[in-house]
CSV table of C-alpha atoms in Angstrom, one decimal:
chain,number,residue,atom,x,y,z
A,280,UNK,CA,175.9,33.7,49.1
A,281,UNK,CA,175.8,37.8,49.2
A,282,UNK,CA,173.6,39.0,51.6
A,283,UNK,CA,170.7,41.1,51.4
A,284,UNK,CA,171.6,44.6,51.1
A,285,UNK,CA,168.7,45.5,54.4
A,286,UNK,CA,170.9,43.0,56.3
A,287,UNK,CA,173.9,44.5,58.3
A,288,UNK,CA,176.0,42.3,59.9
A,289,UNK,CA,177.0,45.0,62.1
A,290,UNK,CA,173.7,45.1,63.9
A,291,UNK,CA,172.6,41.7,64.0
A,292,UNK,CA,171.4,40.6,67.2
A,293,UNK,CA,173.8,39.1,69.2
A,294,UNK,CA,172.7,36.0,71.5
A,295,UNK,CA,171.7,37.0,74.7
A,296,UNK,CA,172.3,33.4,76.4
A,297,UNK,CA,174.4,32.7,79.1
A,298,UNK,CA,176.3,29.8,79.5
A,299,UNK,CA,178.3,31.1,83.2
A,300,UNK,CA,177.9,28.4,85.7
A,301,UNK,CA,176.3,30.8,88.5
A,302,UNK,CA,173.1,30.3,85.8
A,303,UNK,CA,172.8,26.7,85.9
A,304,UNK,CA,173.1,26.4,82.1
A,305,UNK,CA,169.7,27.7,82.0
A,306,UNK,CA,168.2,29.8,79.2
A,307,UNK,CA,166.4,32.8,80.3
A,308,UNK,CA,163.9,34.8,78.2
A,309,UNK,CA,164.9,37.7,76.3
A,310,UNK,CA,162.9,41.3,78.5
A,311,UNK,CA,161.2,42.2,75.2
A,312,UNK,CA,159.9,38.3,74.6
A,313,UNK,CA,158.5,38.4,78.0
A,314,UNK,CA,156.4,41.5,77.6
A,315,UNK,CA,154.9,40.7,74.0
A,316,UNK,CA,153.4,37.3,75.7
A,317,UNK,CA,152.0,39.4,78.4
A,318,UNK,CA,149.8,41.5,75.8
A,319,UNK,CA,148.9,38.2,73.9
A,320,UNK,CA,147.6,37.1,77.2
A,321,UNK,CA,145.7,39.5,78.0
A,322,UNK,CA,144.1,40.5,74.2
A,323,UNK,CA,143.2,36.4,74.4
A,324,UNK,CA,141.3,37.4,78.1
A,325,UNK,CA,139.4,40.1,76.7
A,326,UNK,CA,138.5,38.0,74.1
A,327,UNK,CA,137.2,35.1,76.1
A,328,UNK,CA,135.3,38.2,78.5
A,329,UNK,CA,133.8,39.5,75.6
A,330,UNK,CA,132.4,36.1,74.4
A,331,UNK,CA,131.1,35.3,77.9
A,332,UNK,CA,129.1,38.1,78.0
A,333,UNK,CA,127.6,37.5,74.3
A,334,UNK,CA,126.6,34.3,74.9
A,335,UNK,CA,125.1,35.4,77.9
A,336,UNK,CA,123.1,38.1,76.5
A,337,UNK,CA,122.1,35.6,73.9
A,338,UNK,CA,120.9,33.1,76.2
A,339,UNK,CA,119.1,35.5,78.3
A,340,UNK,CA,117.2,37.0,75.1
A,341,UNK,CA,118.3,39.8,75.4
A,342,UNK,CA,121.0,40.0,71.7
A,343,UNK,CA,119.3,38.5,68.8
A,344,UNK,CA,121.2,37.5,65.5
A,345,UNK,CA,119.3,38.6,62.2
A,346,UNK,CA,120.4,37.5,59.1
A,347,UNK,CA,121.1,40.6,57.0
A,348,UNK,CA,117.3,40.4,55.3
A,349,UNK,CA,114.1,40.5,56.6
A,350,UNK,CA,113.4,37.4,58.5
A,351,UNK,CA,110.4,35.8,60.1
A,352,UNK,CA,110.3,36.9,64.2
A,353,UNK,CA,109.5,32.9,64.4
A,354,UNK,CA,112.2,31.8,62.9
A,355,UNK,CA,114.5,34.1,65.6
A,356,UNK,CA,117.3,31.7,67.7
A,357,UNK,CA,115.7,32.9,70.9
A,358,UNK,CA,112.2,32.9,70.2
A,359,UNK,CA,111.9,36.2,72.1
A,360,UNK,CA,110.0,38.0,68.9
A,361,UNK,CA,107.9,35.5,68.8
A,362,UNK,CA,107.4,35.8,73.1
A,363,UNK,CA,106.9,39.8,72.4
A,364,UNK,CA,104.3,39.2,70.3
A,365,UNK,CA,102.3,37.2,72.0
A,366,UNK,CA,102.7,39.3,75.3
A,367,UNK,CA,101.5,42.5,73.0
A,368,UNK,CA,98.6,40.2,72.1
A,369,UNK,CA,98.1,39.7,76.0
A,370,UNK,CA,98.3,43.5,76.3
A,371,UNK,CA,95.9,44.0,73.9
A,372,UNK,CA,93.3,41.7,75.6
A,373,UNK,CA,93.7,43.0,79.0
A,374,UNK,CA,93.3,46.6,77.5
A,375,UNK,CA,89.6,45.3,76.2
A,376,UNK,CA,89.0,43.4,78.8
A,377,UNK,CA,89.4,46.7,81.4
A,378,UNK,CA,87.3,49.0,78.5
A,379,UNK,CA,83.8,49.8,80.8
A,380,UNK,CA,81.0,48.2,79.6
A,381,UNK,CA,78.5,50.3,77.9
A,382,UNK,CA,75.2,51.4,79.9
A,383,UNK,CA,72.8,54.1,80.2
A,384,UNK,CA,70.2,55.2,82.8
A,385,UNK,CA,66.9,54.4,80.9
A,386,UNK,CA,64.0,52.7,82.5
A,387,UNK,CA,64.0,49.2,80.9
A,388,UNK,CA,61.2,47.8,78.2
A,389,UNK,CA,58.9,45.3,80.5
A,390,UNK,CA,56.7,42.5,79.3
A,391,UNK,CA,54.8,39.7,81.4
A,392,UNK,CA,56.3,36.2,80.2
A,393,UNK,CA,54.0,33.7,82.5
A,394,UNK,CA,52.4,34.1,86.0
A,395,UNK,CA,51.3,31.2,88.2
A,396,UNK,CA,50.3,31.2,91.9
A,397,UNK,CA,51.7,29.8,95.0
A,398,UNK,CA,49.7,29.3,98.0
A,399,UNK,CA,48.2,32.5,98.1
A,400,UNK,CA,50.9,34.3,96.3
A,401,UNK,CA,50.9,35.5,92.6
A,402,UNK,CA,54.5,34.8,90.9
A,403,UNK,CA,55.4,36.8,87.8
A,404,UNK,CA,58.2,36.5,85.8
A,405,UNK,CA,58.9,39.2,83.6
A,406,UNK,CA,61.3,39.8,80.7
A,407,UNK,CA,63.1,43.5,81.1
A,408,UNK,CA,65.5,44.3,77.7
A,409,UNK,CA,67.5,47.3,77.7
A,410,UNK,CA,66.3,50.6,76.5
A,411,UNK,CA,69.4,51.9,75.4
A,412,UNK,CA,69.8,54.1,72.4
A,413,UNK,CA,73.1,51.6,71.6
A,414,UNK,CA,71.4,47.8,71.4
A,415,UNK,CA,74.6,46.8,73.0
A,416,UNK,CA,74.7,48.8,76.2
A,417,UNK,CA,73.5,47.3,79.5
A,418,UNK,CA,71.4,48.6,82.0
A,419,UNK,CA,71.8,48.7,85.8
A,420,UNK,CA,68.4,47.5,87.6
A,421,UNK,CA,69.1,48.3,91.5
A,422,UNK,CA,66.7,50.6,92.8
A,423,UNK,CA,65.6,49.8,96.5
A,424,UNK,CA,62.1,50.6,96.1
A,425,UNK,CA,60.7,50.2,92.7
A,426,UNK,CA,56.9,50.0,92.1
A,427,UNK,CA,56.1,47.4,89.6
A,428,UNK,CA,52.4,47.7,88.6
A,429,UNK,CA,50.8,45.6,86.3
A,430,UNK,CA,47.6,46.7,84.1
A,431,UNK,CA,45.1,45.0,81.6
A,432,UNK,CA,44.5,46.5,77.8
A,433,UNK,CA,42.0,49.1,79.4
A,434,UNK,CA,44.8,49.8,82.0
A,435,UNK,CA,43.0,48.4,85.4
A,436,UNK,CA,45.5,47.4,88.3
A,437,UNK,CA,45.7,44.1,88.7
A,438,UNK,CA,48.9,43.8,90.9
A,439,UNK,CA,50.7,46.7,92.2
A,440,UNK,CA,53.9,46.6,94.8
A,441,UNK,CA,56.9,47.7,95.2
A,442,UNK,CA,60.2,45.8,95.4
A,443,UNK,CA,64.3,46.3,96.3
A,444,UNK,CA,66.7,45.5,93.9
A,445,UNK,CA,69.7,46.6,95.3
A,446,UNK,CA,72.2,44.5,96.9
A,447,UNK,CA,72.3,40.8,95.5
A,448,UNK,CA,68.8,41.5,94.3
A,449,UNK,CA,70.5,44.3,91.5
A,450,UNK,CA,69.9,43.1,87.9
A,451,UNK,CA,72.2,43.8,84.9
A,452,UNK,CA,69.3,44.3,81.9
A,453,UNK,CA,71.0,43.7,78.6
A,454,UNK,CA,69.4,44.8,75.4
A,455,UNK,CA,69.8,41.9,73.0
A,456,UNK,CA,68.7,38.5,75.0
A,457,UNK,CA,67.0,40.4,78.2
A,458,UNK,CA,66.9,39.3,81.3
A,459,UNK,CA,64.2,37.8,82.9
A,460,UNK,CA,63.4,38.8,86.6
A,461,UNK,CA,60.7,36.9,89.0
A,462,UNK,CA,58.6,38.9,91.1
A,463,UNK,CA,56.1,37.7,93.8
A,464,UNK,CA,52.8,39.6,95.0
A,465,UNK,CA,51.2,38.5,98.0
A,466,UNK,CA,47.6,38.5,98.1
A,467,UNK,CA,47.2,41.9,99.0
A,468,UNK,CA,48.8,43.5,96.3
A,469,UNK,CA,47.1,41.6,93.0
A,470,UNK,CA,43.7,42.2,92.5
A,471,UNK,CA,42.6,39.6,90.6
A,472,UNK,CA,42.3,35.3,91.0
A,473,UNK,CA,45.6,34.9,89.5
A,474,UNK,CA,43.7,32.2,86.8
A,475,UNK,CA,41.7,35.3,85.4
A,476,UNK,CA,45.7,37.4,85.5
A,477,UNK,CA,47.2,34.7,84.1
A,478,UNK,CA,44.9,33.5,81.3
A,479,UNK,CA,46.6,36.2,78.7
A,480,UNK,CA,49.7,37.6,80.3
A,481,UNK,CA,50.8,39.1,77.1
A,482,UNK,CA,48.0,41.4,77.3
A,483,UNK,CA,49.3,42.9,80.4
A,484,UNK,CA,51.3,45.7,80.7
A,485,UNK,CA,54.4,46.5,83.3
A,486,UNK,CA,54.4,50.3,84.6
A,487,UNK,CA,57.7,50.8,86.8
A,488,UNK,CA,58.8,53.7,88.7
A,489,UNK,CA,61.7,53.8,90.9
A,490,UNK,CA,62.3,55.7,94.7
A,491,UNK,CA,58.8,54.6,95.1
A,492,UNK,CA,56.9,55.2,98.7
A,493,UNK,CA,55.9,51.8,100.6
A,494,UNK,CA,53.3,51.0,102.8
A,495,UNK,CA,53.3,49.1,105.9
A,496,UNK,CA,54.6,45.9,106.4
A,497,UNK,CA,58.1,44.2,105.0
A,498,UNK,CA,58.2,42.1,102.1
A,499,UNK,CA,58.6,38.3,102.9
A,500,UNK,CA,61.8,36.8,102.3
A,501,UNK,CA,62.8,36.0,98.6
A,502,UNK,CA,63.1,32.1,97.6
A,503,UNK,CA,64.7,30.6,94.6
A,504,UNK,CA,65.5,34.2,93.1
A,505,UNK,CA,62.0,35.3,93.5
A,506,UNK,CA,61.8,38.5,95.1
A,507,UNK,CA,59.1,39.7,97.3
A,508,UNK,CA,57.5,43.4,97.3
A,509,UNK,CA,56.4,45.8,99.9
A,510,UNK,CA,53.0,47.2,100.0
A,511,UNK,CA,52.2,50.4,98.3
A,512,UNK,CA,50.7,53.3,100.6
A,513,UNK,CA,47.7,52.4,102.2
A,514,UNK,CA,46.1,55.1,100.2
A,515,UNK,CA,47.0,53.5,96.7
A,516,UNK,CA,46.3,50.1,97.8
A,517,UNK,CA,42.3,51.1,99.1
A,518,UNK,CA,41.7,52.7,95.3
A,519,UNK,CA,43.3,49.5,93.5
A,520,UNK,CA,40.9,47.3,95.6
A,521,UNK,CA,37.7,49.7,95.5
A,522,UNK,CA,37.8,49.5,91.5
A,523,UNK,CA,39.2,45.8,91.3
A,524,UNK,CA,36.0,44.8,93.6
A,525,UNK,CA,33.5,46.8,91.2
A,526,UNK,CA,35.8,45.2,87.8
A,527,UNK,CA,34.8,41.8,89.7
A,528,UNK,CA,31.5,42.0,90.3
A,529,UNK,CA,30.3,43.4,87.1
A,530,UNK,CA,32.9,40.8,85.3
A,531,UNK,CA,30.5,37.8,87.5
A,532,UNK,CA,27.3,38.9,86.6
A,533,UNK,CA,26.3,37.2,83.8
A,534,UNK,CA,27.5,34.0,85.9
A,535,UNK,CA,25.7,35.2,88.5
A,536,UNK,CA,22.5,34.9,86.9
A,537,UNK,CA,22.5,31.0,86.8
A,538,UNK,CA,21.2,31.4,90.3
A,539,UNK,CA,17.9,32.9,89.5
A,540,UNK,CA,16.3,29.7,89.3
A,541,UNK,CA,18.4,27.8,91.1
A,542,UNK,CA,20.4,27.8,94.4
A,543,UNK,CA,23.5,28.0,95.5
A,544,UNK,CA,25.7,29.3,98.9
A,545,UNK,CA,26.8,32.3,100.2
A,546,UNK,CA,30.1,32.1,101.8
A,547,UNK,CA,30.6,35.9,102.7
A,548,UNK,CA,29.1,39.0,103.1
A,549,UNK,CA,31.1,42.2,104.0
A,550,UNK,CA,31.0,46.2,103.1
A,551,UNK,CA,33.5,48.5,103.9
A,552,UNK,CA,34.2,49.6,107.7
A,553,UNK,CA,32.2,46.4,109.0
A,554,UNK,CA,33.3,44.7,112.2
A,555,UNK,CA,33.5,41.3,112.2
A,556,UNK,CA,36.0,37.9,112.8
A,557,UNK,CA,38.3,40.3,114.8
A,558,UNK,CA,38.9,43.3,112.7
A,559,UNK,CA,37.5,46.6,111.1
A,560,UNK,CA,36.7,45.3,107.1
A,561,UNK,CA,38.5,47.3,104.5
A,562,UNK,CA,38.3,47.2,100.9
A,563,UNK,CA,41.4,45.2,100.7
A,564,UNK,CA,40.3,42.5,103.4
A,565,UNK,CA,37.2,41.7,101.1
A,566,UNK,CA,39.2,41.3,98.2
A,567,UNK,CA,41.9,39.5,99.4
A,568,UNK,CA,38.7,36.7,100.8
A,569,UNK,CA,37.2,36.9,97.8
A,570,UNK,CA,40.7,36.4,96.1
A,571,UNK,CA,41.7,33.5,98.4
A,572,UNK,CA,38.6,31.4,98.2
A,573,UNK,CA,38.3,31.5,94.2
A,574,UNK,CA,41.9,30.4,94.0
A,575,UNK,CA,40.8,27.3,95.8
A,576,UNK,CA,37.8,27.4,93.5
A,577,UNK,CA,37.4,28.8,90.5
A,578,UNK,CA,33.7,28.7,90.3
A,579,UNK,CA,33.2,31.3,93.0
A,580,UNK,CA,31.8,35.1,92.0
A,581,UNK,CA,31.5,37.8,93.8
A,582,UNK,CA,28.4,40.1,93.4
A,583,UNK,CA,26.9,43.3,95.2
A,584,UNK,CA,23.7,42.6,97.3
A,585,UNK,CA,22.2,45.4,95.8
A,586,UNK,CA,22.2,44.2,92.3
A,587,UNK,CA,19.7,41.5,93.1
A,588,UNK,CA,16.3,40.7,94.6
A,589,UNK,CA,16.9,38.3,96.9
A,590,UNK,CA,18.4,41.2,99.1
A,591,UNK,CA,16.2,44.2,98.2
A,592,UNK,CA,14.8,44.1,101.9
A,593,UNK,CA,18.0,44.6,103.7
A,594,UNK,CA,19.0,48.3,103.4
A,595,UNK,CA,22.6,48.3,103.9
A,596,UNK,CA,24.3,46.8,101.0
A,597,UNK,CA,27.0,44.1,100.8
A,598,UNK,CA,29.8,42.4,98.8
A,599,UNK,CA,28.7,38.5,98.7
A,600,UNK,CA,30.7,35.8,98.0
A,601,UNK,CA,28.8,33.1,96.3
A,602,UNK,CA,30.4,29.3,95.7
A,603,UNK,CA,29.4,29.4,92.2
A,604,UNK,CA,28.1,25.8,93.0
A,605,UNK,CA,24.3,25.0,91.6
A,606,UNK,CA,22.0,22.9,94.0
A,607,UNK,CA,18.3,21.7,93.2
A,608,UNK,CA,17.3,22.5,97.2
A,609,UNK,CA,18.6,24.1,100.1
A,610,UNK,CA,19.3,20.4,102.0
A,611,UNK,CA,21.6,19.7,99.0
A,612,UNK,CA,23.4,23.0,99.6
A,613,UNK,CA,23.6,22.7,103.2
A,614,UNK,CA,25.1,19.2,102.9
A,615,UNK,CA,27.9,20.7,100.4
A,616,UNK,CA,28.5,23.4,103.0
A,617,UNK,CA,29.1,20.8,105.2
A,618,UNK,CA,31.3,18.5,103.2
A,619,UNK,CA,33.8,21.8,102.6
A,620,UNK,CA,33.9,22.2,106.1
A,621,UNK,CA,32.2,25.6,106.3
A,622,UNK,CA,29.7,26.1,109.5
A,623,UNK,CA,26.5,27.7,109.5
A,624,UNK,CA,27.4,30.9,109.6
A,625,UNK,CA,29.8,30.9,107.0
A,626,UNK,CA,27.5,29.1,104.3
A,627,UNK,CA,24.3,29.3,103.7
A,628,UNK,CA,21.3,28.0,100.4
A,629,UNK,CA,20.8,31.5,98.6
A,630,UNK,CA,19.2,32.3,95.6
A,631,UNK,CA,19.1,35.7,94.2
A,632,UNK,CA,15.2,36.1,92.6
């Protein structure tokens, strides 16, 4: 058979095997054999590198395979769309959680919810709602020393002291629900028997006024997140017991006059500057008696000796604390006397023709 013309006889490779017996017989590799397995070995190493290090990446999240259309980040092989988004998500809730709530610096709106007395204490919970221009800011309630006076329709005192709301006292007013804070007044600073405060609280009004001045004496220790006030200056406290002493007595009058024709007992009499039981009488001492005995009984009025016959002759003039009781003679009123543990010269038959 002819051979190809490309084929030359003349150059054909010639075998390059030795069969000399200092070789063994054995067949050594031709040089240019040796080195074209050297360069396969080492393309198929680079390969097997450069596979490592994708599946790594893959498995680390850090390559992601698309298909060449748009595709769902859930439907990803490593999930890691799906992981980013939820992470932004995070982000985005931590960014509204660190926004400042809103507030401003106006005075909360004030109303009186109930009021009940304690012993000899008047507590008052009142309902305080943001005054905000925005509904859904906040206001910050932490003065030390705000005076919280409460009034009646025709805007008589009827409690008046100041309290500190700074520390764990502070209150955060918010302006849709409110908040409702308790308050205590001790009998000095209300003005009134607490039944006569507390028989229409809604009628009252709440005046407050921060970086108020106090008065002598600290404010008892707060209870059961009622908080205690300080007494307003002396000065105040005199006028708010001078008028809440003439609102009393003219507010018992008609009651009063049950006793024309009948009798009942005196329990107290006591003016201004008077010394007796101990200590100089001020106009908040006699109120605070008066006060204390008619929240243990409700029927007893307080009148001014100069309203009423009975004590035309004497000429200095008194505030007199009458039980309120009604007795047909004066042994029936000495007895009751006696059976409430009052002594001669703390009760005594009165009546006031």
């Amino acid at each position: 058979m002819p051979l190809p013309p490309s084929f030359n006889t003349a150059t054909a490779p010639t075998s390059t095997l030795s069969t000399a017996p200092g070789n063994g017989g054995a067949a050594q590799p031709r040089s240019g054999g040796s080195a074209g397995k050297k360069i396969l070995l080492g393309v198929v190493i680079a390969l097997v590198v450069v596979v490592g290090v994708l599946v790594a990446l893959v498995a680390t999240g850090t390559v992601h395979w698309f298909d060449g259309g748009a595709s769902s980040p859930n439907t990803t092989s490593s999930g890691t769309a799906t992981k980013q988004s939820g992470n932004q998500g995070s982000a985005s809730k931590s960014k509204d959680k660190a926004k400042p709530a809103k507030t401003c610096d106006a005075a909360p709106d004030m109303t009186v919810s109930s009021i009940k007395s304690e012993s000899d204490n008047l507590i008052v919970t009142i309902l305080a709602t943001s005054n905000c221009d925005d509904k859904n800011a906040s206001t910050k309630f932490n003065d030390s020393a705000t005076r919280l006076t409460l009034q009646d329709s025709d805007d008589n005192v009827v409690a008046d002291a100041v309290f500190d709301f700074s520390g764990d006292n502070a209150k955060t007013i918010s302006g849709d629900t409110g908040t409702k804070i308790k308050v205590s007044y001790a009998s000095s600073q209300y003005y009134r028997p607490a039944n006569e405060i507390g028989a229409n609280p809604s009628d009252l009004s709440v005046k407050s006024v921060t970086g108020s001045d106090k008065g002598a004496g600290a404010a008892a220790s707060s209870d059961s997140g009622v908080i205690s006030g300080s007494n307003v200056t002396d000065d105040e406290a005199e006028n708010n017991a001078s008028k809440a002493l003439d609102w009393q007595v003219e507010h018992d009058k008609d009651s009063a006059e049950l006793f024309y024709s009948t009798y009942t007992a005196q329990l107290s009499s006591k003016r201004k500057g008077m010394e007796a039981e101990g200590k100089t009488w001020n106009y908040r001492d006699i109120l605070a008696q008066f006060i204390t005995m008619h929240n243990k009984n409700s029927n007893v009025l307080l009148i001014w000796s100069g309203d009423w016959p009975a004590y035309s002759s004497n000429s200095d003039k008194y505030y007199v604390i009458l039980a309120g009781e009604g007795f047909d003679s004066t042994d029936e009123a000495w007895n009751w006397c006696k059976a409430n543990n009052y002594g001669p010269n703390d009760c005594m038959p009165i009546d006031l023709q």
